[in-house]
Amino acid sequence: MLIRIRRASQVLPREITAEELYLRRRELIKGAAVATGAALLAGCVSPGESEAEADAKKEPGKASAASAPAAGGGGPAELRFTSGSKYSTSEPQTEFEDASRYNNFYEFGTDKEDPAEYGHMMKVKPWTVSIEGAVAKPGRIGLEDLLAPHTLEERVYRLRCVEAWSMVIPWIGIPLAAVLGRFEPLAAAKYVAFRTLHDPEQMPGQRIRSLEWPYREGLRIDEAMHPLTILAVGMYGRVLPNQNGAPLRLVVPWKYGFKSIKSIVSIALVESEPETSWNVANPGEYGFYSNVNPEVDHPRWSQASERRIGEFRRRKTLPFNGYAEEVAGLYQGMDLRKFY
Ligand SMILES: Nc1nc2c(c(=O)[nH]1)N[C@H]1C(S)=C(S)[C@@H](COP(=O)(O)O)O[C@H]1N2
Ligand SMILES: [Mo]
């Protein structure tokens, strides 16, 4: 539903209830699918879905890699990528159906199911990204050229939303550091600022001021250069669905999900801390750093535990979302309580 006006500060708490409803509906749908499958004695390939796609779902790392990186393509295309990264978790992965239908992407509406419903309105090919600011070689570059020199890798990461739900998603992408390096950041580059596409024709949620558009995010330069930080073009063995931020989105797994900005059109290296959408919308609730921290509650709810989508019992939230060993050193000497 798009026709609704809420202040940004009103948006989040009710999502907890939306999640309960969503999960129950999912269970009902699953039950119905099993019944239909049994009745028809059909396999797991549903109408309109190729066997390759069904296989990609079952064995994400073993996608047949027939096509070259077709990022930004129309239908679900497969990607060529390496798997087995030392940064990947072996925890059970969230089902593709959940990861692609339970989304936050306010450009398409504030309900969890809006992005999957309206995401098709966004045209992701051709796609150009501008690399701006304190770099020796600024410019606008097409997505294919941006990706060409790199090997895509699979990274299975935990994703922890500030709303206290989480998923485990097999992303496919490249380290942000490798991309930034090609444009030669200058010494003045202390932060990186990202911007999402702004086009209310393609993004109907932008006709409502649920946030200030375009969506903006940022990282400190050392966070951006950290090997865990990736630009993703795919997930579950194939090109990103639009609702997950096609054709290019950031993934920063130790921070709350809103830092992982979708559908990026601009990356700027800057000297001072950039403004970020959620911080501008509600500075008392969403900070620039927003590292996952079970010891600092959101002003309106606890961050000590989370609901892993697909599980029924809550689990403890881990400091830095379980990536403390890799990233805690970035924040030595900082009181992270002050930078929620
Ligand atoms: N441009 C943009 N990026 C965004 C958002 C958004 O509304 N707009 N939502 C964020 C939030 S709150 C989360 S939890 C993640 C969700 O990513 P997913 O839908 O791929 O799970 O995307 C983040 N990136
Ligand atoms: Mo989120």
Tab-separated table of N, CA and C in Angstrom, residues 1-2 4-19 102-112 114-115 161-165 205 208-213 215 258 277-278 281-282 285-286 298 300-301:
chain	number	residue	atom	x	y	z
A	1	MET	N	0.835	-1.206	0.000
A	1	MET	CA	0.000	0.000	0.000
A	1	MET	C	0.861	1.243	0.000
A	2	LEU	N	0.616	2.110	-0.923
A	2	LEU	CA	1.478	3.269	-1.046
A	2	LEU	C	0.853	4.542	-0.506
A	4	ARG	N	-0.169	6.406	1.976
A	4	ARG	CA	-0.195	6.489	3.437
A	4	ARG	C	0.891	7.460	3.826
A	5	ILE	N	0.604	8.343	4.732
A	5	ILE	CA	1.633	9.292	5.136
A	5	ILE	C	1.924	9.114	6.613
A	6	ARG	N	3.178	8.826	6.887
A	6	ARG	CA	3.595	8.689	8.279
A	6	ARG	C	4.881	9.450	8.457
A	7	ARG	N	5.128	9.934	9.641
A	7	ARG	CA	6.448	10.482	9.894
A	7	ARG	C	7.412	9.318	9.950
A	8	ALA	N	8.643	9.573	9.524
A	8	ALA	CA	9.630	8.495	9.518
A	8	ALA	C	9.742	7.872	10.906
A	9	SER	N	9.625	8.694	11.935
A	9	SER	CA	9.804	8.175	13.293
A	9	SER	C	8.684	7.225	13.686
A	10	GLN	N	7.589	7.236	12.945
A	10	GLN	CA	6.481	6.346	13.288
A	10	GLN	C	6.584	5.015	12.568
A	11	VAL	N	7.502	4.897	11.659
A	11	VAL	CA	7.457	3.764	10.744
A	11	VAL	C	7.873	2.449	11.380
A	12	LEU	N	8.925	2.472	12.183
A	12	LEU	CA	9.540	1.199	12.517
A	12	LEU	C	8.837	0.290	13.531
A	13	PRO	N	8.331	0.782	14.659
A	13	PRO	CA	7.921	-0.161	15.700
A	13	PRO	C	6.833	-1.116	15.256
A	14	ARG	N	5.926	-0.665	14.429
A	14	ARG	CA	4.826	-1.534	14.048
A	14	ARG	C	5.292	-2.656	13.133
A	15	GLU	N	6.510	-2.531	12.598
A	15	GLU	CA	7.005	-3.579	11.709
A	15	GLU	C	7.179	-4.888	12.470
A	16	ILE	N	7.359	-4.815	13.758
A	16	ILE	CA	7.465	-6.031	14.557
A	16	ILE	C	6.179	-6.833	14.385
A	17	THR	N	5.046	-6.148	14.446
A	17	THR	CA	3.767	-6.816	14.260
A	17	THR	C	3.629	-7.299	12.824
A	18	ALA	N	4.050	-6.454	11.889
A	18	ALA	CA	3.970	-6.847	10.481
A	18	ALA	C	4.741	-8.137	10.262
A	19	GLU	N	5.860	-8.266	10.977
A	19	GLU	CA	6.689	-9.452	10.817
A	19	GLU	C	5.945	-10.701	11.286
A	102	TYR	N	10.411	-10.211	1.852
A	102	TYR	CA	10.285	-9.499	3.129
A	102	TYR	C	11.395	-8.468	3.143
A	103	ASN	N	11.105	-7.292	2.590
A	103	ASN	CA	12.173	-6.317	2.327
A	103	ASN	C	11.878	-4.940	2.898
A	104	ASN	N	12.937	-4.239	3.205
A	104	ASN	CA	12.862	-2.803	3.454
A	104	ASN	C	13.488	-2.099	2.271
A	105	PHE	N	12.696	-1.322	1.560
A	105	PHE	CA	13.178	-0.537	0.427
A	105	PHE	C	12.098	0.528	0.245
A	106	TYR	N	12.234	1.599	1.048
A	106	TYR	CA	11.158	2.583	1.158
A	106	TYR	C	10.870	3.305	-0.144
A	107	GLU	N	11.796	3.237	-1.102
A	107	GLU	CA	11.546	3.829	-2.417
A	107	GLU	C	10.339	3.173	-3.098
A	108	PHE	N	9.968	1.980	-2.610
A	108	PHE	CA	8.823	1.279	-3.196
A	108	PHE	C	7.655	1.178	-2.223
A	109	GLY	N	7.774	1.808	-1.080
A	109	GLY	CA	6.709	1.753	-0.081
A	109	GLY	C	7.253	1.262	1.249
A	110	THR	N	6.483	1.483	2.315
A	110	THR	CA	7.003	1.192	3.649
A	110	THR	C	6.572	-0.180	4.171
A	111	ASP	N	5.694	-0.875	3.453
A	111	ASP	CA	5.337	-2.230	3.877
A	111	ASP	C	6.366	-3.223	3.369
A	112	LYS	N	6.561	-4.293	4.116
A	112	LYS	CA	7.579	-5.283	3.770
A	112	LYS	C	7.372	-5.888	2.375
A	114	ASP	N	5.874	-4.366	-0.237
A	114	ASP	CA	5.844	-3.369	-1.319
A	114	ASP	C	7.006	-3.508	-2.303
A	115	PRO	N	8.255	-3.689	-1.814
A	115	PRO	CA	9.370	-3.737	-2.774
A	115	PRO	C	9.233	-4.875	-3.791
A	161	CYS	N	18.709	-6.411	10.862
A	161	CYS	CA	17.981	-5.145	10.716
A	161	CYS	C	17.837	-4.495	12.080
A	162	VAL	N	17.822	-3.186	12.100
A	162	VAL	CA	17.655	-2.425	13.342
A	162	VAL	C	16.299	-2.731	13.989
A	163	GLU	N	15.362	-3.276	13.183
A	163	GLU	CA	14.044	-3.640	13.715
A	163	GLU	C	14.068	-4.948	14.498
A	164	ALA	N	15.256	-5.569	14.651
A	164	ALA	CA	15.442	-6.781	15.459
A	164	ALA	C	15.005	-8.081	14.788
A	165	TRP	N	15.035	-8.109	13.464
A	165	TRP	CA	14.951	-9.401	12.769
A	165	TRP	C	16.253	-9.590	11.996
A	205	GLY	N	7.434	4.852	-4.146
A	205	GLY	CA	7.509	5.234	-2.737
A	205	GLY	C	8.131	6.609	-2.536
A	208	ILE	N	6.093	9.825	-1.772
A	208	ILE	CA	5.739	10.091	-0.371
A	208	ILE	C	7.024	10.452	0.356
A	209	ARG	N	6.930	11.430	1.264
A	209	ARG	CA	8.152	11.793	1.980
A	209	ARG	C	8.340	10.948	3.241
A	210	SER	N	8.422	9.628	3.059
A	210	SER	CA	8.675	8.765	4.214
A	210	SER	C	10.119	8.959	4.687
A	211	LEU	N	10.994	9.346	3.769
A	211	LEU	CA	12.382	9.733	4.059
A	211	LEU	C	12.697	10.895	3.119
A	212	GLU	N	13.825	11.550	3.352
A	212	GLU	CA	14.282	12.555	2.392
A	212	GLU	C	14.970	11.843	1.239
A	213	TRP	N	14.519	12.083	0.027
A	213	TRP	CA	15.116	11.400	-1.136
A	213	TRP	C	16.177	12.262	-1.791
A	215	TYR	N	17.798	8.384	-0.997
A	215	TYR	CA	18.365	7.665	0.147
A	215	TYR	C	19.876	7.844	0.114
A	258	PHE	N	20.165	-0.902	7.579
A	258	PHE	CA	19.889	0.318	6.794
A	258	PHE	C	21.149	0.957	6.230
A	277	SER	N	20.465	9.100	5.478
A	277	SER	CA	19.004	9.284	5.476
A	277	SER	C	18.342	9.057	6.833
A	278	TRP	N	18.668	7.944	7.468
A	278	TRP	CA	17.978	7.644	8.729
A	278	TRP	C	18.437	8.564	9.843
A	281	ALA	N	16.515	11.704	9.293
A	281	ALA	CA	15.098	11.511	9.623
A	281	ALA	C	14.872	11.490	11.128
A	282	ASN	N	15.803	10.893	11.859
A	282	ASN	CA	15.608	10.748	13.306
A	282	ASN	C	16.947	10.578	14.017
A	285	GLU	N	17.560	8.407	17.083
A	285	GLU	CA	17.382	6.953	17.025
A	285	GLU	C	18.360	6.237	16.096
A	286	TYR	N	18.919	6.943	15.125
A	286	TYR	CA	19.783	6.286	14.140
A	286	TYR	C	21.046	7.103	13.922
A	298	HIS	N	17.756	0.323	21.176
A	298	HIS	CA	17.096	1.392	20.445
A	298	HIS	C	16.230	2.113	21.471
A	300	ARG	N	13.353	2.802	21.541
A	300	ARG	CA	11.994	2.257	21.671
A	300	ARG	C	11.917	0.744	21.767
A	301	TRP	N	13.035	0.034	21.640
A	301	TRP	CA	12.993	-1.428	21.819
A	301	TRP	C	14.388	-1.961	22.117
